[in-house]
Short mmCIF file of C-alpha atoms and ligand atoms in Angstrom, two decimals:
data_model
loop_
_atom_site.label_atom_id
_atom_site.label_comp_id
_atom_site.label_asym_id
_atom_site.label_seq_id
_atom_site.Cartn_x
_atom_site.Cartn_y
_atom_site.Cartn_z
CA UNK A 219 -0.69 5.74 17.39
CA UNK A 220 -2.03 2.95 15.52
CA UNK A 221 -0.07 2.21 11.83
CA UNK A 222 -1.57 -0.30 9.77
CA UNK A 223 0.40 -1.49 6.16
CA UNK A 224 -2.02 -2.83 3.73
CA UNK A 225 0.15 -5.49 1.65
CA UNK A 226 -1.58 -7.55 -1.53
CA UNK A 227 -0.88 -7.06 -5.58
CA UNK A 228 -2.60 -4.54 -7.97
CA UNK A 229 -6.40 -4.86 -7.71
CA UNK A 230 -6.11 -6.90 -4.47
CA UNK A 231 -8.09 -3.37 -2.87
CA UNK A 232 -5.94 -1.57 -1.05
CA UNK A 233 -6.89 1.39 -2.03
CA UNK A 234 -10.78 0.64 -1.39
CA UNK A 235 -9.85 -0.71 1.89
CA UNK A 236 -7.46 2.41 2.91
CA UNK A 237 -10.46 5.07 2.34
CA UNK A 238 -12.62 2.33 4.46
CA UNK A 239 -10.37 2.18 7.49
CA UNK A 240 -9.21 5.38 7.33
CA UNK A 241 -12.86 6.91 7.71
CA UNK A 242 -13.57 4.55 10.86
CA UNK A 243 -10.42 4.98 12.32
CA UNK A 244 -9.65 8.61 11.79
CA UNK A 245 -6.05 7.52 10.18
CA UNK A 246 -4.16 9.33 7.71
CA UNK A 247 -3.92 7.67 4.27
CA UNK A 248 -0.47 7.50 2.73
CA UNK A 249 -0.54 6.16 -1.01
CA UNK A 250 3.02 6.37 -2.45
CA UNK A 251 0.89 5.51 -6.10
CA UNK A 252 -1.25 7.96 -5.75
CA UNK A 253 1.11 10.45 -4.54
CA UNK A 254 3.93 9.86 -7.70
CA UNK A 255 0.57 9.89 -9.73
CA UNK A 256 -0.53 13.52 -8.68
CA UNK A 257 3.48 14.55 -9.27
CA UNK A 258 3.24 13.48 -12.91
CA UNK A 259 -0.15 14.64 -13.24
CA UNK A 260 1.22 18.22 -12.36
CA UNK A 261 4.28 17.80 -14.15
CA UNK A 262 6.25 18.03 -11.22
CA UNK A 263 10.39 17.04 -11.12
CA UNK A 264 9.53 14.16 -9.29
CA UNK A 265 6.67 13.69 -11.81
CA UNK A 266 8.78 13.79 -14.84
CA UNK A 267 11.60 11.73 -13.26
CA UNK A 268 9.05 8.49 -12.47
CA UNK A 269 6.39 8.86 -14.99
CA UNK A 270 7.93 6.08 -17.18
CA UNK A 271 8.15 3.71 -14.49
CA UNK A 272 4.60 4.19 -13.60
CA UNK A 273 3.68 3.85 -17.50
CA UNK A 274 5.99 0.46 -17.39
CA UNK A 275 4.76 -0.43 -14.46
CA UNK A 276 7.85 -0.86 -12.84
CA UNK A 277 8.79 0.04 -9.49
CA UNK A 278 10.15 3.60 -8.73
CA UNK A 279 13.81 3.61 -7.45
CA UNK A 280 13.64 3.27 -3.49
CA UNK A 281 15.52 6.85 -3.06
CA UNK A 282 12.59 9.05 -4.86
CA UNK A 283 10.36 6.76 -3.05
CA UNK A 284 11.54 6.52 0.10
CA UNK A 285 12.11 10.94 0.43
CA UNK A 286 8.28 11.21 -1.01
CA UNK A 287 7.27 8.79 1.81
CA UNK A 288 9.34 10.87 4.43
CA UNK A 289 8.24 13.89 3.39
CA UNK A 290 4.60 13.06 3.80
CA UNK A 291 4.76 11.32 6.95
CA UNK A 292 6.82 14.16 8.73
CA UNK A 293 4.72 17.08 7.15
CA UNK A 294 1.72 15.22 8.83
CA UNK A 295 1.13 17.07 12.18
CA UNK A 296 -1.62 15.92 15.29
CA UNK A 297 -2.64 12.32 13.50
CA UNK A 298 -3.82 9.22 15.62
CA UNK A 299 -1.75 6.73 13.12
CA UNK A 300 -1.25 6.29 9.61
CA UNK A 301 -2.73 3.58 6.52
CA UNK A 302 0.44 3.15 4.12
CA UNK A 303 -0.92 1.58 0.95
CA UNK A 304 1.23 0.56 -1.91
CA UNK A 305 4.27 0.89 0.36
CA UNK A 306 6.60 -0.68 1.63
CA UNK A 307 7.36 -2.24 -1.88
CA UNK A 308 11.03 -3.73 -1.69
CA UNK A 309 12.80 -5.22 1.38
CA UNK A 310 14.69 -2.00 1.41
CA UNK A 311 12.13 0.23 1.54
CA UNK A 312 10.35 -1.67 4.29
CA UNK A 313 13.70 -1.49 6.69
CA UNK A 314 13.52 2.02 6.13
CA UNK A 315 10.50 2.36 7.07
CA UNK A 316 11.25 0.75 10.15
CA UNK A 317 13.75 2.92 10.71
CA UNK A 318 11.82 6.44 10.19
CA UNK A 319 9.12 5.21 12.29
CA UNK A 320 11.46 4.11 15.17
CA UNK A 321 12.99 7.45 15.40
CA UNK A 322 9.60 8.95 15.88
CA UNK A 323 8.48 6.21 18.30
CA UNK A 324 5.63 4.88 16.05
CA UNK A 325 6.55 1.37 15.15
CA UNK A 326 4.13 -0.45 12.64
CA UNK A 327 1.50 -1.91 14.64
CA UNK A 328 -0.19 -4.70 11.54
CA UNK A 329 0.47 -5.56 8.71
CA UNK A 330 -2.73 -6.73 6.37
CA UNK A 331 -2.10 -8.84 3.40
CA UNK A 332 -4.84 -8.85 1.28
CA UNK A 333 -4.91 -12.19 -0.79
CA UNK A 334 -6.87 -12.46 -4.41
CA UNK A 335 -6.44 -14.43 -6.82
CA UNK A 336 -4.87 -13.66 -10.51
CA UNK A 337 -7.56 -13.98 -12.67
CA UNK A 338 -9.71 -12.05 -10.31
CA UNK A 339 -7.08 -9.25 -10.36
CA UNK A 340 -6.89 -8.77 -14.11
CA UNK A 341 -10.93 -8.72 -13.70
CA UNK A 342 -11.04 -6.26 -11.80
CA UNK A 343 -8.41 -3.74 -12.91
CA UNK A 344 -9.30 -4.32 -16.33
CA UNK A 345 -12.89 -3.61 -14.89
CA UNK A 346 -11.54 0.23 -13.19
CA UNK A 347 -9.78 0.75 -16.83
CA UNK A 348 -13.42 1.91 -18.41
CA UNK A 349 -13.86 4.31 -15.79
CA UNK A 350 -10.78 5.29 -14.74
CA UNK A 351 -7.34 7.37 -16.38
CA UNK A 352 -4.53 5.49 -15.19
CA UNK A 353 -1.64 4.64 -17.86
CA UNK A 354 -0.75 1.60 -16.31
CA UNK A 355 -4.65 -0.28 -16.48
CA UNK A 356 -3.50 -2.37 -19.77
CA UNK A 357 -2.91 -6.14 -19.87
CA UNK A 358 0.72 -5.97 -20.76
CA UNK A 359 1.29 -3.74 -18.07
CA UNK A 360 -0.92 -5.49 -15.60
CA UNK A 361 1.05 -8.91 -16.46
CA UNK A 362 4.39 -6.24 -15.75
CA UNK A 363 2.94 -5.33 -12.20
CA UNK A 364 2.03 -8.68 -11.11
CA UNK A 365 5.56 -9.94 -12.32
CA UNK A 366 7.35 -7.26 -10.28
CA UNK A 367 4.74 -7.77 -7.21
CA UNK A 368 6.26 -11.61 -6.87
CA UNK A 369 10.08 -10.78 -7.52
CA UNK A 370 10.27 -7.88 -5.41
CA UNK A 371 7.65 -7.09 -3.06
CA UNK A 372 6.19 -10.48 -1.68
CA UNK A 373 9.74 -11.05 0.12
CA UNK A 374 8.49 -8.32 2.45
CA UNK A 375 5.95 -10.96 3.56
CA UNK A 376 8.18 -13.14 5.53
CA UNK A 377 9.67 -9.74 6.60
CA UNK A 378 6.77 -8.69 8.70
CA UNK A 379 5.93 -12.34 9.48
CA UNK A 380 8.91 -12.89 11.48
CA UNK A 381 7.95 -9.81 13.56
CA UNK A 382 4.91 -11.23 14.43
CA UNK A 383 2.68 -8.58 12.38
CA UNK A 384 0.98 -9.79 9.71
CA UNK A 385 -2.36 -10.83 9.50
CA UNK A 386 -3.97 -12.63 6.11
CA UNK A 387 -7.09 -11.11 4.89
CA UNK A 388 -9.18 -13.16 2.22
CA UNK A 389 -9.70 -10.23 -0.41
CA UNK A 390 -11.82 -12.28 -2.58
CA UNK A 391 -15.09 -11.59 -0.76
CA UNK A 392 -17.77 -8.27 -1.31
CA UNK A 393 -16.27 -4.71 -0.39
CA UNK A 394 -18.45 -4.38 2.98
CA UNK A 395 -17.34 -7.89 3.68
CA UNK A 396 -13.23 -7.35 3.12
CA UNK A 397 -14.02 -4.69 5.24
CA UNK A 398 -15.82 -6.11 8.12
CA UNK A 399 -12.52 -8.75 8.34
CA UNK A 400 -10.34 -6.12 8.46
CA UNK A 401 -12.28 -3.83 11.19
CA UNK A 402 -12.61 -6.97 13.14
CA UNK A 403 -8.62 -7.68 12.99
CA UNK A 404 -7.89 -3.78 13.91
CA UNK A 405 -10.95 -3.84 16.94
CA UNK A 406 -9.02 -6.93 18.24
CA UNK A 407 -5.39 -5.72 18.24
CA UNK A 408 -7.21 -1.96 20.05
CA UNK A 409 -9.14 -3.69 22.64
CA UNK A 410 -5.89 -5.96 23.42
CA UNK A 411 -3.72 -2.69 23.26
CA UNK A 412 -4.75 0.06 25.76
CA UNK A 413 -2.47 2.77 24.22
CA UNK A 414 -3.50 2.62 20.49
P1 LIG B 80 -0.13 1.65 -6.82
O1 LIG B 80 -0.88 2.88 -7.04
O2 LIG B 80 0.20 1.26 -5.45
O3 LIG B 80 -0.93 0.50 -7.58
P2 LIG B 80 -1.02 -1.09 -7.44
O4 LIG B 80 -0.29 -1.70 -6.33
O5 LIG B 80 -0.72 -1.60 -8.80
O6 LIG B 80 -2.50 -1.35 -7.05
P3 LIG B 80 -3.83 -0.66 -7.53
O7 LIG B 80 -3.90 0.73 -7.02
O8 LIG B 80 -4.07 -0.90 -8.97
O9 LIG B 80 -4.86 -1.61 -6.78
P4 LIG B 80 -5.37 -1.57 -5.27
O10 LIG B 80 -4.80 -2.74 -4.53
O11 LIG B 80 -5.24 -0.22 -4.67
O12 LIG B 80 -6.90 -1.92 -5.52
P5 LIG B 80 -8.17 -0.94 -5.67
O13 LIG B 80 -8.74 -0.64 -4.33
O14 LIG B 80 -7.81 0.19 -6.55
O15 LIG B 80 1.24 1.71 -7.65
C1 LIG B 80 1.26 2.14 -8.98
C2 LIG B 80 2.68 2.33 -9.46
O16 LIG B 80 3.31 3.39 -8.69
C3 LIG B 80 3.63 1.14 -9.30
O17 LIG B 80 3.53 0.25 -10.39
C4 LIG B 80 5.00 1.84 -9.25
O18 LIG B 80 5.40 2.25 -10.53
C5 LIG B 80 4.69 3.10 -8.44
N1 LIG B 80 4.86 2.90 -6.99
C6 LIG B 80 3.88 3.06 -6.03
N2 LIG B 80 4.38 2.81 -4.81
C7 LIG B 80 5.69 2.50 -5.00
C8 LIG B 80 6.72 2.11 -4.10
N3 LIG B 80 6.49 2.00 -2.77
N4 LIG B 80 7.94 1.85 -4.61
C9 LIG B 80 8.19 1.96 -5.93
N5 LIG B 80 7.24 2.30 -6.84
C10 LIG B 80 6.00 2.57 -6.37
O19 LIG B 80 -9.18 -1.93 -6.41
C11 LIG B 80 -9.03 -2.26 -7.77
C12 LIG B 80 -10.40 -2.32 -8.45
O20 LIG B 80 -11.15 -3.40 -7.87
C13 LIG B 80 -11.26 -1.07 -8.23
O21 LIG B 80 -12.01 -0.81 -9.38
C14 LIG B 80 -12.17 -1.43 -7.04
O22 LIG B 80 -13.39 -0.74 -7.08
C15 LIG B 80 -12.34 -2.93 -7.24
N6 LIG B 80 -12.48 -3.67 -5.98
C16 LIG B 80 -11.80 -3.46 -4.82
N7 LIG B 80 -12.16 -4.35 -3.89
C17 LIG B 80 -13.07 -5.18 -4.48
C18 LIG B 80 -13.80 -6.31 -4.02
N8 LIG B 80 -13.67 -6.78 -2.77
N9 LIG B 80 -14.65 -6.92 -4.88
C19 LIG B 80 -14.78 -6.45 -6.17
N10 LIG B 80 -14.13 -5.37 -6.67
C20 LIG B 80 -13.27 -4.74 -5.83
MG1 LIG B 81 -4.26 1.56 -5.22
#
């Protein structure tokens, strides 16, 4: 199985990226934002228990987050690995993912941080706003996201660093061209890897 976490701030493209590699890899996408954004969407519990933390910006308590994340990666049957975008998120969460994936024997194979710079982030999520429905696409809230991105998810870089898995991706650069780092990153860690 080949798991890939694609790390970087709002706008940095991880979502663009996941739909990229998970079309040339045959890998199933996990998006814990787009997931909590379908439950309020359809007014679900869940839905109605996170939708002001989406609106806020701020990060959904690890517990919902964590059992949506579980439930979706058990529920998925016959897959050769998965993209998790937009998690982990917290130090927490990324030990537990550790955990769930060790009890299924599918450790975390690379970690991609994709790295942008601010300006260019506000760009282009203020850019998605004029096409786009999400509650959380307004400066204040941007400024909220990128504030809660540094505090408490960029301590999960040294995290993965220590174990030796994460790779820097310059995000900056043309979609195709993001894209054609990334595929050569993942063809290098397959062709050095027999049983991915
Ligand atoms: P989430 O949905 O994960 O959003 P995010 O991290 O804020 O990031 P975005 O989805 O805005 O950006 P992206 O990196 O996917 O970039 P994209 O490809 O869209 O989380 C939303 C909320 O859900 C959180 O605030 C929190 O409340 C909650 N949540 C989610 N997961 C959670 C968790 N694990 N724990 C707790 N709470 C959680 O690209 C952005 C734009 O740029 C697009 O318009 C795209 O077309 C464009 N673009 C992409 N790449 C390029 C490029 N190379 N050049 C030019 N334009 C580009
Ligand atoms: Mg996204």
């Amino acid at each position: 199985m080949l798991n890939i976490v694609l790390f970087g701030p709002p706008g940095s493209g991880k979502g663009t990226q996941s739909l990229n590699i998970i079309k040339k890899y045959e890998l199933m996408h996990i998006s814990t934002g787009d997931i909590l954004r379908d439950a309020v969407k359809n007014l679900s519990p869940i839905g109605i228990k996170v939708k002001s933390y989406l609106d806020k910006g701020e990060l959904v308590p690890d517990e919902v987050v964590i059992d949506v994340l579980m439930e979706k990666v058990f529920s998925s049957k016959d897959v050769k690995g998965f993209v998790f975008d937009g998690f982990p998120r917290t130090l927490n969460q990324a030990e537990k993912l550790d955990k769930i994936l060790v009890s299924k024997s599918i450790p975390i194979n690379l970690v991609l941080a994709v790295e942008v710079a601010e300006e260019e982030l506000y760009k282009r999520i203020l850019g998605r706003k004029t096409t786009g429905d999400r509650s959380d696409d307004n400066e204040e809230v941007i400024k909220n996201r990128l504030a809660v991105y540094k505090n408490q998810t960029l301590p999960i870089f040294d995290f993965y660093k220590k174990q030796k898995k994460l790779v820097s991706i310059n995000g900056m650069a043309p979609v195709d061209n993001v894209f054609g780092s990334i595929s050569e990153v993942i063809d290098e860690m397959i062709s050095v890897n027999s049983k991915l």
